[in-house]
Structure formats: C-alpha cells, structure tokens
GROMACS .gro file of C-alpha atoms in nm:
model
  383
    1UNK     CA    1  -4.336  -5.455  -6.327
    2UNK     CA    2  -4.292  -5.292  -6.680
    3UNK     CA    3  -3.937  -5.409  -6.685
    4UNK     CA    4  -4.033  -5.762  -6.595
    5UNK     CA    5  -4.303  -5.780  -6.860
    6UNK     CA    6  -4.065  -5.662  -7.127
    7UNK     CA    7  -3.819  -5.931  -7.013
    8UNK     CA    8  -4.081  -6.199  -7.046
    9UNK     CA    9  -4.187  -6.074  -7.388
   10UNK     CA   10  -3.838  -6.102  -7.505
   11UNK     CA   11  -3.814  -6.451  -7.381
   12UNK     CA   12  -4.134  -6.532  -7.581
   13UNK     CA   13  -3.959  -6.448  -7.899
   14UNK     CA   14  -4.078  -6.079  -7.947
   15UNK     CA   15  -3.860  -5.875  -8.198
   16UNK     CA   16  -3.584  -5.704  -7.997
   17UNK     CA   17  -3.601  -5.404  -8.232
   18UNK     CA   18  -3.963  -5.349  -8.119
   19UNK     CA   19  -3.851  -5.310  -7.755
   20UNK     CA   20  -3.545  -5.103  -7.828
   21UNK     CA   21  -3.716  -4.763  -7.759
   22UNK     CA   22  -3.856  -4.865  -7.418
   23UNK     CA   23  -3.516  -4.997  -7.321
   24UNK     CA   24  -3.351  -4.670  -7.430
   25UNK     CA   25  -3.602  -4.471  -7.234
   26UNK     CA   26  -3.538  -4.688  -6.929
   27UNK     CA   27  -3.162  -4.649  -6.964
   28UNK     CA   28  -3.194  -4.271  -6.986
   29UNK     CA   29  -3.417  -4.277  -6.665
   30UNK     CA   30  -3.170  -4.494  -6.497
   31UNK     CA   31  -2.872  -4.277  -6.591
   32UNK     CA   32  -3.069  -3.969  -6.472
   33UNK     CA   33  -3.156  -4.125  -6.137
   34UNK     CA   34  -2.790  -4.235  -6.103
   35UNK     CA   35  -2.668  -3.891  -6.173
   36UNK     CA   36  -2.905  -3.730  -5.923
   37UNK     CA   37  -2.769  -3.976  -5.661
   38UNK     CA   38  -2.411  -3.890  -5.764
   39UNK     CA   39  -2.492  -3.520  -5.728
   40UNK     CA   40  -2.648  -3.574  -5.390
   41UNK     CA   41  -2.349  -3.778  -5.279
   42UNK     CA   42  -2.114  -3.514  -5.419
   43UNK     CA   43  -2.293  -3.241  -5.218
   44UNK     CA   44  -2.284  -3.445  -4.912
   45UNK     CA   45  -1.919  -3.524  -4.950
   46UNK     CA   46  -1.789  -3.202  -5.087
   47UNK     CA   47  -2.008  -2.940  -4.917
   48UNK     CA   48  -2.037  -3.093  -4.571
   49UNK     CA   49  -1.726  -3.314  -4.506
   50UNK     CA   50  -1.463  -3.050  -4.612
   51UNK     CA   51  -1.606  -2.785  -4.380
   52UNK     CA   52  -1.584  -3.042  -4.104
   53UNK     CA   53  -1.235  -3.135  -4.184
   54UNK     CA   54  -1.112  -2.767  -4.221
   55UNK     CA   55  -1.237  -2.682  -3.860
   56UNK     CA   56  -1.084  -3.007  -3.711
   57UNK     CA   57  -0.749  -2.931  -3.870
   58UNK     CA   58  -0.719  -2.593  -3.703
   59UNK     CA   59  -0.506  -2.524  -3.405
   60UNK     CA   60  -0.619  -2.628  -3.059
   61UNK     CA   61  -0.674  -2.388  -2.775
   62UNK     CA   62  -0.375  -2.522  -2.597
   63UNK     CA   63  -0.138  -2.460  -2.881
   64UNK     CA   64  -0.261  -2.115  -2.952
   65UNK     CA   65  -0.261  -2.018  -2.579
   66UNK     CA   66   0.095  -2.141  -2.547
   67UNK     CA   67   0.199  -1.935  -2.853
   68UNK     CA   68   0.050  -1.612  -2.717
   69UNK     CA   69   0.193  -1.683  -2.375
   70UNK     CA   70   0.545  -1.732  -2.529
   71UNK     CA   71   0.507  -1.406  -2.724
   72UNK     CA   72   0.397  -1.214  -2.417
   73UNK     CA   73   0.669  -1.350  -2.205
   74UNK     CA   74   0.954  -1.295  -2.457
   75UNK     CA   75   0.858  -0.979  -2.639
   76UNK     CA   76   0.629  -0.764  -2.413
   77UNK     CA   77   0.820  -0.824  -2.092
   78UNK     CA   78   1.155  -0.685  -2.195
   79UNK     CA   79   1.163  -0.432  -1.912
   80UNK     CA   80   1.093  -0.699  -1.652
   81UNK     CA   81   1.366  -0.928  -1.779
   82UNK     CA   82   1.616  -0.647  -1.778
   83UNK     CA   83   1.540  -0.546  -1.426
   84UNK     CA   84   1.503  -0.909  -1.307
   85UNK     CA   85   1.845  -1.008  -1.451
   86UNK     CA   86   2.009  -0.700  -1.293
   87UNK     CA   87   1.854  -0.787  -0.958
   88UNK     CA   88   1.964  -1.155  -0.967
   89UNK     CA   89   2.306  -1.080  -1.128
   90UNK     CA   90   2.358  -1.446  -1.215
   91UNK     CA   91   2.704  -1.585  -1.145
   92UNK     CA   92   2.638  -1.954  -1.106
   93UNK     CA   93   2.458  -2.230  -1.296
   94UNK     CA   94   2.185  -2.241  -1.020
   95UNK     CA   95   2.106  -1.868  -1.074
   96UNK     CA   96   2.087  -1.907  -1.451
   97UNK     CA   97   1.846  -2.207  -1.389
   98UNK     CA   98   1.650  -1.974  -1.163
   99UNK     CA   99   1.599  -1.725  -1.444
  100UNK     CA  100   1.506  -2.003  -1.677
  101UNK     CA  101   1.254  -2.136  -1.433
  102UNK     CA  102   1.110  -1.788  -1.388
  103UNK     CA  103   1.055  -1.774  -1.768
  104UNK     CA  104   0.877  -2.111  -1.777
  105UNK     CA  105   0.654  -2.013  -1.490
  106UNK     CA  106   0.550  -1.687  -1.660
  107UNK     CA  107   0.470  -1.883  -1.975
  108UNK     CA  108   0.267  -2.131  -1.777
  109UNK     CA  109   0.079  -1.854  -1.585
  110UNK     CA  110  -0.017  -1.676  -1.907
  111UNK     CA  111  -0.117  -2.010  -2.069
  112UNK     CA  112  -0.329  -2.100  -1.766
  113UNK     CA  113  -0.494  -1.763  -1.771
  114UNK     CA  114  -0.583  -1.799  -2.148
  115UNK     CA  115  -0.711  -2.141  -2.085
  116UNK     CA  116  -0.966  -2.017  -1.842
  117UNK     CA  117  -1.137  -1.843  -2.131
  118UNK     CA  118  -1.072  -2.107  -2.397
  119UNK     CA  119  -1.418  -2.151  -2.531
  120UNK     CA  120  -1.570  -2.050  -2.869
  121UNK     CA  121  -1.658  -1.682  -2.924
  122UNK     CA  122  -1.463  -1.592  -2.595
  123UNK     CA  123  -1.107  -1.695  -2.647
  124UNK     CA  124  -1.017  -1.467  -2.947
  125UNK     CA  125  -1.149  -1.141  -2.788
  126UNK     CA  126  -0.988  -1.216  -2.458
  127UNK     CA  127  -0.654  -1.309  -2.608
  128UNK     CA  128  -0.664  -0.990  -2.820
  129UNK     CA  129  -0.753  -0.775  -2.517
  130UNK     CA  130  -0.461  -0.935  -2.339
  131UNK     CA  131  -0.219  -0.858  -2.621
  132UNK     CA  132  -0.328  -0.501  -2.644
  133UNK     CA  133  -0.308  -0.440  -2.264
  134UNK     CA  134   0.034  -0.605  -2.240
  135UNK     CA  135   0.161  -0.392  -2.542
  136UNK     CA  136   0.027  -0.066  -2.381
  137UNK     CA  137   0.165  -0.160  -2.042
  138UNK     CA  138   0.506  -0.246  -2.182
  139UNK     CA  139   0.519   0.090  -2.371
  140UNK     CA  140   0.455   0.302  -2.064
  141UNK     CA  141   0.682   0.115  -1.842
  142UNK     CA  142   0.979   0.127  -2.100
  143UNK     CA  143   0.910   0.485  -2.209
  144UNK     CA  144   0.848   0.651  -1.858
  145UNK     CA  145   1.029   0.412  -1.626
  146UNK     CA  146   0.720   0.345  -1.423
  147UNK     CA  147   0.531   0.044  -1.301
  148UNK     CA  148   0.169  -0.041  -1.370
  149UNK     CA  149  -0.022  -0.068  -1.038
  150UNK     CA  150  -0.352   0.026  -0.890
  151UNK     CA  151  -0.239   0.384  -0.829
  152UNK     CA  152  -0.121   0.426  -1.182
  153UNK     CA  153  -0.447   0.290  -1.315
  154UNK     CA  154  -0.631   0.538  -1.086
  155UNK     CA  155  -0.430   0.824  -1.239
  156UNK     CA  156  -0.525   0.712  -1.590
  157UNK     CA  157  -0.890   0.672  -1.523
  158UNK     CA  158  -0.927   0.993  -1.315
  159UNK     CA  159  -0.731   1.232  -1.528
  160UNK     CA  160  -0.895   1.480  -1.764
  161UNK     CA  161  -0.903   1.455  -2.142
  162UNK     CA  162  -0.635   1.715  -2.214
  163UNK     CA  163  -0.384   1.557  -1.985
  164UNK     CA  164  -0.453   1.214  -2.117
  165UNK     CA  165  -0.411   1.323  -2.479
  166UNK     CA  166  -0.062   1.445  -2.398
  167UNK     CA  167   0.040   1.075  -2.371
  168UNK     CA  168  -0.108   0.982  -2.699
  169UNK     CA  169   0.194   1.002  -2.947
  170UNK     CA  170   0.289   0.861  -3.280
  171UNK     CA  171   0.541   0.651  -3.093
  172UNK     CA  172   0.270   0.494  -2.886
  173UNK     CA  173   0.058   0.430  -3.194
  174UNK     CA  174   0.357   0.263  -3.362
  175UNK     CA  175   0.431   0.053  -3.061
  176UNK     CA  176   0.068  -0.061  -3.019
  177UNK     CA  177   0.040  -0.142  -3.397
  178UNK     CA  178   0.366  -0.344  -3.415
  179UNK     CA  179   0.338  -0.532  -3.084
  180UNK     CA  180  -0.034  -0.539  -3.025
  181UNK     CA  181  -0.243  -0.496  -3.327
  182UNK     CA  182  -0.046  -0.723  -3.565
  183UNK     CA  183  -0.019  -1.017  -3.326
  184UNK     CA  184  -0.391  -0.966  -3.262
  185UNK     CA  185  -0.455  -0.993  -3.621
  186UNK     CA  186  -0.268  -1.323  -3.633
  187UNK     CA  187  -0.481  -1.456  -3.346
  188UNK     CA  188  -0.797  -1.352  -3.516
  189UNK     CA  189  -0.699  -1.519  -3.852
  190UNK     CA  190  -0.565  -1.840  -3.721
  191UNK     CA  191  -0.826  -2.130  -3.755
  192UNK     CA  192  -0.923  -2.299  -3.436
  193UNK     CA  193  -1.038  -2.658  -3.434
  194UNK     CA  194  -1.405  -2.711  -3.360
  195UNK     CA  195  -1.478  -2.976  -3.115
  196UNK     CA  196  -1.772  -3.085  -2.887
  197UNK     CA  197  -1.815  -2.897  -2.565
  198UNK     CA  198  -1.728  -3.190  -2.352
  199UNK     CA  199  -1.401  -3.240  -2.538
  200UNK     CA  200  -1.320  -2.872  -2.509
  201UNK     CA  201  -1.365  -2.883  -2.132
  202UNK     CA  202  -1.165  -3.198  -2.095
  203UNK     CA  203  -0.879  -3.058  -2.306
  204UNK     CA  204  -0.893  -2.723  -2.097
  205UNK     CA  205  -0.873  -2.924  -1.776
  206UNK     CA  206  -0.572  -3.117  -1.898
  207UNK     CA  207  -0.396  -2.793  -2.023
  208UNK     CA  208  -0.467  -2.621  -1.688
  209UNK     CA  209  -0.339  -2.923  -1.485
  210UNK     CA  210  -0.013  -2.936  -1.686
  211UNK     CA  211   0.033  -2.551  -1.623
  212UNK     CA  212  -0.035  -2.589  -1.255
  213UNK     CA  213   0.218  -2.885  -1.240
  214UNK     CA  214   0.484  -2.685  -1.418
  215UNK     CA  215   0.431  -2.385  -1.186
  216UNK     CA  216   0.445  -2.603  -0.870
  217UNK     CA  217   0.738  -2.820  -0.987
  218UNK     CA  218   0.954  -2.526  -1.088
  219UNK     CA  219   0.860  -2.295  -0.790
  220UNK     CA  220   0.964  -2.549  -0.522
  221UNK     CA  221   1.340  -2.580  -0.599
  222UNK     CA  222   1.372  -2.206  -0.615
  223UNK     CA  223   1.130  -2.100  -0.354
  224UNK     CA  224   1.385  -1.918  -0.134
  225UNK     CA  225   1.514  -1.732  -0.439
  226UNK     CA  226   1.169  -1.615  -0.535
  227UNK     CA  227   1.085  -1.502  -0.181
  228UNK     CA  228   1.423  -1.320  -0.151
  229UNK     CA  229   1.413  -1.153  -0.487
  230UNK     CA  230   1.043  -1.048  -0.507
  231UNK     CA  231   1.000  -0.956  -0.134
  232UNK     CA  232   1.300  -0.704  -0.144
  233UNK     CA  233   1.213  -0.575  -0.492
  234UNK     CA  234   0.827  -0.542  -0.500
  235UNK     CA  235   0.847  -0.320  -0.806
  236UNK     CA  236   0.945  -0.634  -1.010
  237UNK     CA  237   0.598  -0.781  -0.941
  238UNK     CA  238   0.440  -0.470  -1.088
  239UNK     CA  239   0.658  -0.496  -1.401
  240UNK     CA  240   0.537  -0.839  -1.515
  241UNK     CA  241   0.272  -0.783  -1.785
  242UNK     CA  242  -0.015  -0.858  -1.815
  243UNK     CA  243  -0.027  -0.988  -1.460
  244UNK     CA  244   0.033  -0.626  -1.337
  245UNK     CA  245  -0.257  -0.492  -1.529
  246UNK     CA  246  -0.494  -0.760  -1.405
  247UNK     CA  247  -0.376  -0.707  -1.049
  248UNK     CA  248  -0.418  -0.328  -1.078
  249UNK     CA  249  -0.771  -0.353  -1.217
  250UNK     CA  250  -0.889  -0.589  -0.952
  251UNK     CA  251  -0.733  -0.382  -0.666
  252UNK     CA  252  -0.859  -0.063  -0.803
  253UNK     CA  253  -1.218  -0.180  -0.831
  254UNK     CA  254  -1.218  -0.368  -0.497
  255UNK     CA  255  -1.088  -0.061  -0.314
  256UNK     CA  256  -1.331   0.163  -0.494
  257UNK     CA  257  -1.627  -0.062  -0.406
  258UNK     CA  258  -1.523  -0.063  -0.050
  259UNK     CA  259  -1.482   0.322  -0.023
  260UNK     CA  260  -1.808   0.379  -0.195
  261UNK     CA  261  -2.012   0.220   0.075
  262UNK     CA  262  -1.814   0.356   0.368
  263UNK     CA  263  -1.931   0.638   0.594
  264UNK     CA  264  -1.729   0.969   0.607
  265UNK     CA  265  -1.634   1.046   0.965
  266UNK     CA  266  -1.624   1.403   1.070
  267UNK     CA  267  -1.315   1.579   1.223
  268UNK     CA  268  -1.262   1.913   1.377
  269UNK     CA  269  -1.617   1.939   1.511
  270UNK     CA  270  -1.513   2.233   1.736
  271UNK     CA  271  -1.376   2.447   1.443
  272UNK     CA  272  -1.517   2.807   1.452
  273UNK     CA  273  -1.406   3.156   1.377
  274UNK     CA  274  -1.231   3.338   1.673
  275UNK     CA  275  -1.356   3.670   1.808
  276UNK     CA  276  -1.075   3.839   1.608
  277UNK     CA  277  -1.254   3.781   1.289
  278UNK     CA  278  -1.539   4.012   1.389
  279UNK     CA  279  -1.297   4.291   1.462
  280UNK     CA  280  -1.145   4.292   1.111
  281UNK     CA  281  -1.239   4.593   0.904
  282UNK     CA  282  -1.197   4.423   0.563
  283UNK     CA  283  -1.265   4.076   0.425
  284UNK     CA  284  -0.968   3.840   0.413
  285UNK     CA  285  -0.874   3.620   0.122
  286UNK     CA  286  -0.626   3.330   0.157
  287UNK     CA  287  -0.495   3.192  -0.166
  288UNK     CA  288  -0.335   2.840  -0.171
  289UNK     CA  289  -0.152   2.765  -0.487
  290UNK     CA  290  -0.116   2.384  -0.514
  291UNK     CA  291   0.169   2.274  -0.745
  292UNK     CA  292   0.279   1.924  -0.770
  293UNK     CA  293   0.539   1.701  -0.955
  294UNK     CA  294   0.814   1.940  -0.840
  295UNK     CA  295   1.121   1.834  -0.652
  296UNK     CA  296   1.215   2.052  -0.364
  297UNK     CA  297   1.581   1.995  -0.413
  298UNK     CA  298   1.548   2.155  -0.770
  299UNK     CA  299   1.429   2.481  -0.625
  300UNK     CA  300   1.681   2.763  -0.627
  301UNK     CA  301   1.533   2.905  -0.313
  302UNK     CA  302   1.636   2.582  -0.142
  303UNK     CA  303   1.993   2.599  -0.267
  304UNK     CA  304   1.968   2.454  -0.632
  305UNK     CA  305   2.239   2.598  -0.844
  306UNK     CA  306   2.018   2.678  -1.147
  307UNK     CA  307   1.773   2.971  -1.126
  308UNK     CA  308   1.446   2.768  -1.124
  309UNK     CA  309   1.242   2.998  -0.902
  310UNK     CA  310   1.354   3.360  -0.997
  311UNK     CA  311   1.034   3.527  -0.890
  312UNK     CA  312   0.997   3.349  -0.556
  313UNK     CA  313   1.346   3.444  -0.476
  314UNK     CA  314   1.252   3.812  -0.481
  315UNK     CA  315   0.945   3.768  -0.241
  316UNK     CA  316   1.043   3.927   0.090
  317UNK     CA  317   0.985   3.712   0.407
  318UNK     CA  318   0.932   3.400   0.205
  319UNK     CA  319   0.944   3.083   0.410
  320UNK     CA  320   1.042   2.748   0.243
  321UNK     CA  321   0.967   2.429   0.434
  322UNK     CA  322   1.251   2.202   0.324
  323UNK     CA  323   1.183   1.900   0.547
  324UNK     CA  324   0.866   1.783   0.376
  325UNK     CA  325   0.797   1.470   0.176
  326UNK     CA  326   0.497   1.381  -0.035
  327UNK     CA  327   0.273   1.076   0.032
  328UNK     CA  328   0.330   0.963  -0.325
  329UNK     CA  329   0.456   1.051  -0.663
  330UNK     CA  330   0.113   1.055  -0.830
  331UNK     CA  331  -0.172   1.303  -0.793
  332UNK     CA  332  -0.419   1.064  -0.655
  333UNK     CA  333  -0.204   1.015  -0.346
  334UNK     CA  334  -0.024   1.344  -0.298
  335UNK     CA  335  -0.323   1.581  -0.311
  336UNK     CA  336  -0.558   1.400  -0.063
  337UNK     CA  337  -0.252   1.355   0.169
  338UNK     CA  338  -0.179   1.728   0.173
  339UNK     CA  339  -0.538   1.806   0.303
  340UNK     CA  340  -0.565   1.523   0.552
  341UNK     CA  341  -0.448   1.505   0.918
  342UNK     CA  342  -0.316   1.153   0.889
  343UNK     CA  343   0.048   1.228   0.798
  344UNK     CA  344   0.274   1.061   0.566
  345UNK     CA  345   0.331   0.746   0.781
  346UNK     CA  346  -0.029   0.671   0.842
  347UNK     CA  347  -0.182   0.784   0.502
  348UNK     CA  348  -0.369   0.565   0.261
  349UNK     CA  349  -0.617   0.674   0.001
  350UNK     CA  350  -0.884   0.462   0.160
  351UNK     CA  351  -0.838   0.605   0.513
  352UNK     CA  352  -0.831   0.969   0.368
  353UNK     CA  353  -1.162   0.899   0.175
  354UNK     CA  354  -1.324   0.772   0.497
  355UNK     CA  355  -1.284   1.095   0.683
  356UNK     CA  356  -1.312   1.478   0.627
  357UNK     CA  357  -1.013   1.694   0.527
  358UNK     CA  358  -0.889   2.041   0.583
  359UNK     CA  359  -1.148   2.207   0.345
  360UNK     CA  360  -1.431   2.039   0.522
  361UNK     CA  361  -1.313   2.176   0.856
  362UNK     CA  362  -1.271   2.532   0.711
  363UNK     CA  363  -1.628   2.529   0.571
  364UNK     CA  364  -1.766   2.408   0.910
  365UNK     CA  365  -1.598   2.715   1.058
  366UNK     CA  366  -1.813   2.933   0.812
  367UNK     CA  367  -1.532   3.023   0.576
  368UNK     CA  368  -1.622   3.006   0.205
  369UNK     CA  369  -1.403   2.776  -0.016
  370UNK     CA  370  -1.360   2.804  -0.389
  371UNK     CA  371  -1.159   2.551  -0.573
  372UNK     CA  372  -1.024   2.611  -0.927
  373UNK     CA  373  -0.796   2.362  -1.114
  374UNK     CA  374  -0.659   2.320  -1.466
  375UNK     CA  375  -0.590   1.948  -1.457
  376UNK     CA  376  -0.754   1.640  -1.314
  377UNK     CA  377  -0.966   1.775  -1.031
  378UNK     CA  378  -0.933   1.791  -0.654
  379UNK     CA  379  -0.937   1.405  -0.597
  380UNK     CA  380  -1.222   1.430  -0.363
  381UNK     CA  381  -1.072   1.693  -0.117
  382UNK     CA  382  -1.310   1.972  -0.231
  383UNK     CA  383  -1.632   1.765  -0.247
   0.00000   0.00000   0.00000
C-alpha cells in the first residue's frame, strides 16, 4: 500500500525529489530480499543438487561386481588355470572354446555371488571379505601345492597358536597386501551410485538373470566336457577360489552341527583286565609315541638309502609295519583313524566321532590313560 500511495502522490504532481529517499530505501529492501532469495536458491542448487548428482554418477553394483569377478577369475585363480589347462591339454578349437567358456562361467558365478549382496552398507564389506579370502586361498594353494577344502579348513581352525604362527610369513603378508588389501582399498574408495531400493532390487534381478543365462547357455554345449574333466579330477573343484572357500566353510559347519547333536555309541563293552594282570609283581606302563606327517618309504629301517632313523635302527627286535596307509594327509583325519576300529576303507571323521575309540575301551577296562601333546590336541580321541 505504501508503494501505491507514493505512486499516486507522484501522479498528483508531488516533487520527485521529496520521494527519492523512500524510493531508495525501497530499492535497498528489494535488493536485499532478492539477494536472500538468490542465496537460498544457491544453497538449494549447489549444496543439495551436486551431492545428488555425485552419487548418481558413481558405478552401479553390476559394473563393480563384474570388475571384481574378472579380477578374481584372472589374477587369484592362477593355480586353477594352470592345472585346468594341463588337464584339458587343448589341441583343437573346440577345446580352446571350452577353456574360454569355463572362464566366462567363473566370472558369471562370481558376479552372481556378489549380486546377492549388492545392497548399501553390505556390498563393500562382502566384496572385501571375498577378495581377502581369495587372496589367502590362492597363496596357500600356490605355495604349498594343496587344495582348500573342508578338511583343510578344519586343520586351520583346530590347530594351536604356535603351529598357526609358523605359516604367517613376510611372503604371506606381501601376497595379501598386493593381491588382497590394495584391490580392497579400490573397492572401498570407488563411488557407488545411490538409487531407490526398488530400483536396486530390479537391477540386481536383471544382473542375476543375465549371469544365470550366461552360465546355462555356456554349460550346455560343453556339458560332457565338464562332467568328464571335473568328475575325474575332483581336486580342480577345490582349486577354484573363492568358491572352494565358501564350499569348505559350509561343509565344515554343516558336518560340525550334525556331529554335535549325535549320540556316541559304545564299543568293546566286554573289555576287562585278564587274570594275568593280578599276578604281575610290578605296575606296567605302555608308551605310544604318535608321530605323523612322515612317509614310511623315507625311513631307513624300511630300506630308504639315507640314514633318517639312526636310533631306531639300533633297537633290537624292532618291528616295522610296512603295509600301512593313513586315512588322510591331515591331522584331523589321520589321528582319529588310528584310534578307531573302522579301518581305512570305512573311515570318515563323522563316523569316528559318533562312536568310541581305542582309548575309551582301554579306560573301560580300568587302565589309566594320560595324553600329552605338543601340537594341536588329540582331535577328540582322548576326550
């Protein structure tokens, strides 16, 4: 209203000079209000919009999952590809295509696995865990020529601290840093596009469907090749990382949960001391020295050329059982098998854990048993 009255006063012939001050003040107020609006618009445009644009311009989960999958398949599976190529021994175009299809299937499997966890606050930790696991698995397979399966995982989890520390070397630290930590840092630092939850789910479903289609379409033409190679060479399956680690963890805890709830059946219920024990004038002590990870064909008492057992060779009346085979190459298999009545052909760790062993029978016969070890325990046979 003040502005209208001033306008009317000017039209009535009032001196313009008299109204110059109010007009100046009004202009200043107008400029200030315009400046305030500009600042508000600036804050809205600069502070809000760019942050939204920055997140929307990041990588999608599908692209980052594919990049991590290609890295794992190419770099962290060198041992598998060397063994796989040696097994296939390609001599024709079809066999080379078979190797190429295997590579694409492995990339699709890893991408599909990562896609299952492609949600905010979950994807990065899972991808980093996968990279570190694959890096550690590849190191031990390449360094020690072993495969990563449920038995190997059980040995790792059930060993003691001093034995485990022997495996921790500077070479292991360098390998994990170069092939695990540095790629993990890249995954952590790469911006990921923020999208609505519904759009994330839709994109993940699309990515998973494409991966499943790739796996199915490439498996069908080479189905007989896959069956032939992996059925006759089961160690190849345990050489594919990180699939071998996931399979080992799942099998280990499934078997452990089953054995934890199982009942232990008694054997040798009729075991007792004979009458000859009561006639012995002195107490008897039987010492069983259990040493493992030794090859019988490298014992000089068994004909080995080098003097590997000099003291045993001087023991009079020593008997060496040469026709003996262990149930496994790891402690968790070999020790329980030695004290069970199952035999090598029928032994499994689950069956051995479900029944008593030799030391249980001896104690039932009222003989005292004392177990001493300097490594990873008795693996359940002395409990």
